[in-house]
Amino acid sequence: MLRREEDPLKWDEAAEALKGSHFEEVKRMVEDYRKEVVWVGGEKLRVGEVAAVAGRMAAVELNEEARVRVKESSEWVMESVHKGTDCYGVTTGFGSTSHRRTTQ
């Protein structure tokens, strides 16, 4: 049986060599990628979280504040459409087709 002070795989040496590297950042990305749920609410998303969602490895949940903002935005879009107001990308094209209008 190995004694605690023995380190046949030289983990301490490897950890020392990685100081100042991006090791901690990569560990965080892996942790984020392994999340089952990514919460969205206005704060920044990290690379691992985006990769997990894009790869369909994690579900996305909106926090309550984000739900309220999404609902308000949706209501604004519907109200604008009913009024006949041009809404970029909704009742118009976007980019080079933004001059086109749609009623659908």
Short mmCIF file of C-alpha atoms in Angstrom, two decimals:
data_model
loop_
_atom_site.label_atom_id
_atom_site.label_comp_id
_atom_site.label_asym_id
_atom_site.label_seq_id
_atom_site.Cartn_x
_atom_site.Cartn_y
_atom_site.Cartn_z
CA MET A 1 0.00 0.00 0.00
CA LEU A 2 1.28 3.47 -0.89
CA ARG A 3 2.04 5.95 1.81
CA ARG A 4 0.38 9.36 1.54
CA GLU A 5 3.70 11.10 0.89
CA GLU A 6 4.46 8.86 -2.10
CA ASP A 7 3.47 10.23 -5.50
CA PRO A 8 4.31 7.60 -8.16
CA LEU A 9 2.31 9.44 -10.84
CA LYS A 10 3.98 12.73 -9.92
CA TRP A 11 0.70 14.64 -9.55
CA ASP A 12 2.34 17.34 -7.43
CA GLU A 13 5.00 17.86 -10.07
CA ALA A 14 2.39 18.02 -12.84
CA ALA A 15 0.26 20.50 -10.87
CA GLU A 16 3.31 22.69 -10.23
CA ALA A 17 4.16 22.68 -13.95
CA LEU A 18 0.63 23.80 -14.78
CA LYS A 19 0.67 26.83 -12.50
CA GLY A 20 0.13 29.96 -14.52
CA SER A 21 -1.44 27.99 -17.35
CA HIS A 22 -5.06 27.85 -18.35
CA PHE A 23 -5.54 24.67 -16.35
CA GLU A 24 -8.06 26.12 -13.89
CA GLU A 25 -10.00 27.73 -16.73
CA VAL A 26 -10.17 24.42 -18.61
CA LYS A 27 -11.28 22.61 -15.45
CA ARG A 28 -14.10 25.16 -15.10
CA MET A 29 -15.12 24.63 -18.74
CA VAL A 30 -15.34 20.88 -18.16
CA GLU A 31 -17.44 21.43 -15.02
CA ASP A 32 -19.74 23.78 -16.94
CA TYR A 33 -20.01 21.32 -19.83
CA ARG A 34 -21.11 18.57 -17.45
CA LYS A 35 -24.00 20.60 -16.01
CA GLU A 36 -27.43 19.09 -16.52
CA VAL A 37 -29.12 22.50 -16.48
CA VAL A 38 -27.83 25.89 -17.63
CA TRP A 39 -29.67 28.79 -16.01
CA VAL A 40 -30.12 31.91 -18.13
CA GLY A 41 -30.92 35.22 -16.55
CA GLY A 42 -28.91 38.06 -17.99
CA GLU A 43 -25.48 37.16 -16.68
CA LYS A 44 -22.74 36.03 -19.01
CA LEU A 45 -22.72 32.46 -20.23
CA ARG A 46 -19.43 30.59 -20.16
CA VAL A 47 -17.97 28.56 -23.04
CA GLY A 48 -18.64 25.21 -21.36
CA GLU A 49 -22.28 26.12 -20.75
CA VAL A 50 -22.81 27.17 -24.37
CA ALA A 51 -21.13 23.97 -25.59
CA ALA A 52 -23.32 21.84 -23.30
CA VAL A 53 -26.50 23.46 -24.60
CA ALA A 54 -25.36 23.38 -28.24
CA GLY A 55 -24.48 19.70 -27.90
CA ARG A 56 -27.85 19.00 -26.29
CA MET A 57 -26.12 17.84 -23.12
CA ALA A 58 -27.88 20.36 -20.87
CA ALA A 59 -31.36 21.77 -20.55
CA VAL A 60 -31.89 25.53 -20.47
CA GLU A 61 -33.94 27.18 -17.75
CA LEU A 62 -34.82 30.86 -17.51
CA ASN A 63 -34.70 32.45 -14.10
CA GLU A 64 -37.76 34.44 -13.04
CA GLU A 65 -36.30 37.81 -13.99
CA ALA A 66 -35.51 36.55 -17.50
CA ARG A 67 -39.01 35.07 -17.84
CA VAL A 68 -40.52 38.47 -17.03
CA ARG A 69 -38.30 40.21 -19.59
CA VAL A 70 -39.09 37.63 -22.29
CA LYS A 71 -42.83 38.00 -21.61
CA GLU A 72 -42.58 41.81 -21.80
CA SER A 73 -40.65 41.60 -25.09
CA SER A 74 -43.15 39.16 -26.53
CA GLU A 75 -46.05 41.42 -25.58
CA TRP A 76 -44.29 44.42 -27.15
CA VAL A 77 -43.74 42.52 -30.42
CA MET A 78 -47.38 41.35 -30.56
CA GLU A 79 -48.68 44.84 -29.77
CA SER A 80 -46.45 46.38 -32.45
CA VAL A 81 -47.56 43.82 -35.03
CA HIS A 82 -51.25 44.45 -34.25
CA LYS A 83 -50.69 48.21 -34.62
CA GLY A 84 -49.02 47.68 -37.99
CA THR A 85 -45.71 49.08 -36.78
CA ASP A 86 -42.65 47.97 -38.71
CA CYS A 87 -40.51 45.79 -36.46
CA TYR A 88 -37.07 45.03 -37.82
CA GLY A 89 -36.73 41.29 -38.41
CA VAL A 90 -40.36 40.63 -37.40
CA THR A 91 -42.54 42.44 -39.95
CA THR A 92 -39.55 43.25 -42.16
CA GLY A 93 -36.69 41.29 -43.51
CA PHE A 94 -33.32 41.82 -41.89
CA GLY A 95 -29.90 42.79 -43.12
CA SER A 96 -29.92 43.50 -46.84
CA THR A 97 -33.64 42.55 -47.05
CA SER A 98 -34.79 44.91 -44.29
CA HIS A 99 -36.61 47.02 -46.88
CA ARG A 100 -39.04 44.13 -47.52
CA ARG A 101 -42.25 44.00 -45.50
CA THR A 102 -44.35 41.00 -44.57
CA THR A 103 -47.84 40.57 -43.19
CA GLN A 104 -47.24 37.04 -41.96
#
